[in-house]
Amino acid sequence: MHNITRPTIAGLIASAAFSTLISAPAFAQQKVKIGFITTLSGPAGIIGEHMKNSVELALDHLGRKVGGLDTEVIYGDDQFKPDVGKQVSDEMVKRHQVNFVSGIIWSNVMLAVAPSVVQAGTFMIGTNAGPHELAGKLCNELFFTTSWQNDQTPEAMGKYMQDAGLNDVYIMAPNYAAGKDMLTGFKRYFKGRITDEVYTKMGQTDYQAELSQLRAKKPKAVFVFYPGGMGISFLRQYSEAGLRGQFPLYSVYTVDEISIPAVKHAALGQIETRYWSPDLKNPANEKYVSDFRKKYGKYPVFYGAQSYDGIMLIDSGVRAVKGNLADKKGLTAAFRKADFASTRGKFVYNTNHFPIQNFYLLKAVAGPSGQDPVMEIQKTVFSNHKDSYSKDCKMKW
Amino acid sequence: MNLVLFLEQTLNGLQLGVMLFLMAAGLTLVFGIMNLVNLAHGSLYMVGAYLATYFYQATGSFALGVLLGLSGTLVVGIVVELVALRTLYERDHLDQVLATFGLILFFNELIAILWGRSAIFATMPPELSGHVELIGGLRYPLYRLAIIVVGLAVACLLWYVVGRTRLGMLIRAGASNRTMVAALGVNIRLLYTVVFGFGAALAGLAGLMAGPIHVVQPGMGELVLIDVFVVIVIGGIGSIRGAFAAALIVGMVDTMGRAFLKPMLALVISPVAADTAGPALASMLIYLLMAAVLAVRPEGLFPSRGS
Amino acid sequence: MLVAIMLLLAAVPPIAALFAQPFYLDLLRRVMIFAIAAVSLNLILGYGGMVSFGHAAYLGIGAYAVGVLAYHGIDNGWLQWAVAIGASALVAAAIGSISVRTSGIYFIMITLAFTQMLYYLGISIEEYGGDDGMRLGVRSQFTGLIDLNDPTAFYYLVFAILVLFLYLTHRLVNSRFGLVLQAVRSNEARTRAIGFSPYPYRLAAFVISGAMCGLAGALLVNQTAYLTPEFMNWTRSGELMFMVILGGIATTAGPLLGAAALLLLEDVLQGSSLLPKWVNDHWQLYLGVILILVVLFARRGLAGLLPGRERND
């Protein structure tokens, strides 16, 4: 331990550590800073890519100026881990001193991030995750979301299947919190007989054993929630096992514009419920979808539409306070009006800052001239649907 | 219990088992002979799936896709062996685990750069689509039957190569006493490269067969990797016979657990408790099995002697 | 060398306050928490030669101990942390009693298998959030003594625990117990021959290591104010191992250097605007390559690159 080089090394590390520290800006800025957190690495990185692309498109549409001010968007990768997401958001709030933190795909990351962001007095504009805590008792003046509450989409499917008079439904989901929430939400509106309720291993990619069990039970219909890669495997195997023709399959968050290119015809006829679809008719959406396809060469997905809306919401707020970002009360009041052209047409905010919006029945139909299937709106299931947790929110306005 | 359903689940277990075996065979050989812990074995599975999908779409011929996919994975395996892994044989397991963990990150991102992060569509050959009626009421997907047949054929081939040929003799000798084999004048480096490439091709085969029914995306290898490790540890490292037995056991236990654990638990405890405990227990079952096997036989079911 | 680093870490809060950059406090606190976990792993992996691929289990158990007690309204930090340490030690004893009998790759895999079981268990327990995990509403309370909501106070607490653990492991590995442990690692047969049965020594080290890591878990959940089964994911175990190797196994300063290097490297690779965009976008590719290069060319880790280093073997 006795060595004369010691101070040199200490000095080296010190200079390395603090050179970044000093170079970081220490003054308040005359521009809008948005920290956008999503998952950019690993298999789920595709969702983050769609969100990031949509944010960039929104900035293009705004002439790179949010609310008329110069804009800097800092992207952060949460790696699908709540503690990493927390660290990234701390970095954005404390080091980059952003005005808005936005993005976030996963409920658990959101629950780790949102409370600490709003506690620091910074706005949190969620663009995907909608855990019930934030819709209920953790609701906050500084928290808004442009997405939905987790339970709403399966509720819409439950309602549809109930109204259609279906019975003997076999329901399946992965064995984790969101999976259980989805089936719970479904059962809140579906009151018919349920043949069996099956939970599979998280991340499972082979469903043959479960499909054999399903066939043996001879249900009248099947309802599933299999997001991402699980959904791709499930749909292909469902179709391959010849079950497509035997038992009609209904789902939520299983078939979307990300999974369709990997599932192709195995998605045909699939029925989903959702609050947005590329074919939703309104000027903002038509512009978003066509410019997205032009710029990135593929269909956008709901994650992207919500993120696009998130930037537009921020834009509307910053405009309303005339660029005075310190006016937090003014911003909250402006956001509550949701005065922007949403890709979902019109939506208004509920008291808990979650949208009140329509839910539609979507069906995967054959694409034009032999292309991949596309989602098509069939009918409206819920008009102006509110989530069921807003009553737990104490906010008054 | 419904007999047809039970038969069908047995076939499912068998099919899962042979897939695990294809992965496990290469891994256990590399372990047994080079004493190398290769976490990146799952990456070769992914490479196989991607290459076969790519070549099938490019050439329009399934056979050509399989052939090019297999040889591609073989080449990738050999390159990885020559560039990165060769220097690791003399290191301890720790270094190997880390370097191959690094390889996983590398391959996943590389695939993401080349093919994008979203899952790609792997076409099923039309000749193998659909299903057949085996016995009354038992309809089974043709493609999965084909997997079982290929898997069992590879197992027979391996049994022949390892048990009856000169190469196999060297492999067995290498697994039990490396130094001795080298001392006898065998080009051990070449043997290593051959074995590694061979294992890579088997992983690639598993990957390309999994492509059309599973999801082909970056990181797909890690989902199966840990199950495969469970297989080779239960089987006894370095033992092909052990890997085969363990793969079938794990395949069966996992499948039967997923299918019948919940209804069986419901007979003993309340149905509500079974709803919660069943899926939880089913996902832990193979790890429990492994812990139980190792508690009784610390070197697995068929330990290879020496080294 | 180590003293210099520690002095530097001790000086961070006033400097960060001076530059109005409290973020660095959070980042370095996180680094130190992982360093504590890496120190605990180093005890069995570096000195004991037991390559545990499941050390993240104890991070998880420590975190769940705090989270579950807080969920049921018990905020007392002493109790929470005692349970975190105790529960980790118990689980380590159970896992260890089976695992320590095996060696080599079997040991690696069986520790991994047990951690996978705990991971799936965590996912399945709906009461405590399942896969989503749950929020820690109130940080551990040490009324009148220290307030963890104060970033600087929390920082110095983590710092003190790190110093304590570094000191304790240093004492431990140089004690009779530690010497036997290292002897078992280098030559088990000879150790047996001179009359030591390795099993109790290795098991004891395994349990001590688990208990230490449990405390790191308790700290981690207070740091993130959130707990999830993700803490027990197998890649976490891999990261902990990597910290130990990167820093230099069986060295006192190694785990700290490794934890700092890995976490700061991740931060720089994905976030630094000095690096080109294609590095930021695909940072895991470069991290992977760096991992491989470190293993291939820097065999003794960072501690091995530094002059005046101190090795304990």
XYZ file of C-alpha atoms in Angstrom, chain A residues 35-53 55 74-86 88-89 92 101-110 113 124 127-129 258 301 303-304 307, chain B residues 109 112 116-118 217-218, chain C residues 230 270 280-284:
70
model
C -36.465 13.443 -21.248
C -38.029 10.534 -23.128
C -37.536 7.180 -21.423
C -38.346 3.912 -23.146
C -36.793 0.511 -23.746
C -34.218 0.740 -26.504
C -32.156 -2.414 -25.962
C -33.072 -6.103 -25.858
C -36.062 -7.777 -27.553
C -38.497 -5.107 -26.349
C -36.304 -2.464 -27.984
C -38.597 -2.603 -31.015
C -41.372 -0.912 -29.028
C -38.964 1.797 -27.931
C -37.879 2.263 -31.533
C -41.490 2.878 -32.613
C -41.981 5.354 -29.784
C -38.752 7.191 -30.523
C -39.582 7.379 -34.242
C -41.497 11.427 -31.126
C -32.913 13.381 -24.455
C -33.635 9.696 -24.920
C -33.010 7.247 -22.105
C -32.968 3.428 -22.136
C -34.594 1.781 -19.119
C -33.460 -1.694 -20.270
C -36.904 -2.992 -19.133
C -35.682 -2.716 -15.518
C -37.453 -0.531 -12.943
C -34.304 0.413 -11.050
C -32.502 1.391 -14.238
C -35.526 3.445 -15.289
C -35.437 5.179 -11.915
C -32.242 7.286 -15.867
C -35.119 9.511 -14.750
C -32.793 13.528 -16.473
C -40.164 13.372 -18.426
C -42.128 11.331 -20.927
C -42.434 7.848 -22.442
C -42.304 4.614 -20.356
C -43.671 1.348 -21.698
C -43.919 -0.834 -18.599
C -46.159 -0.441 -15.565
C -43.436 -1.466 -13.142
C -40.936 1.007 -14.581
C -43.634 3.685 -14.467
C -40.226 6.486 -12.060
C -44.416 13.238 -16.016
C -47.264 7.602 -23.140
C -47.977 3.953 -22.510
C -48.024 2.364 -19.052
C -45.356 -4.848 -34.617
C -48.376 1.030 -33.823
C -47.307 2.824 -28.744
C -46.115 5.293 -31.352
C -46.015 9.003 -27.951
C -27.142 -6.539 -30.945
C -30.678 -6.405 -34.208
C -33.899 -5.081 -36.855
C -35.274 -5.577 -33.384
C -38.697 -6.861 -34.346
C -36.184 -12.389 -32.681
C -32.978 -11.146 -31.048
C -36.131 -8.455 -11.788
C -25.642 4.668 -23.786
C -25.391 4.947 -28.160
C -27.981 3.007 -30.168
C -26.233 -0.324 -29.961
C -24.288 0.113 -26.764
C -24.769 -3.506 -25.710
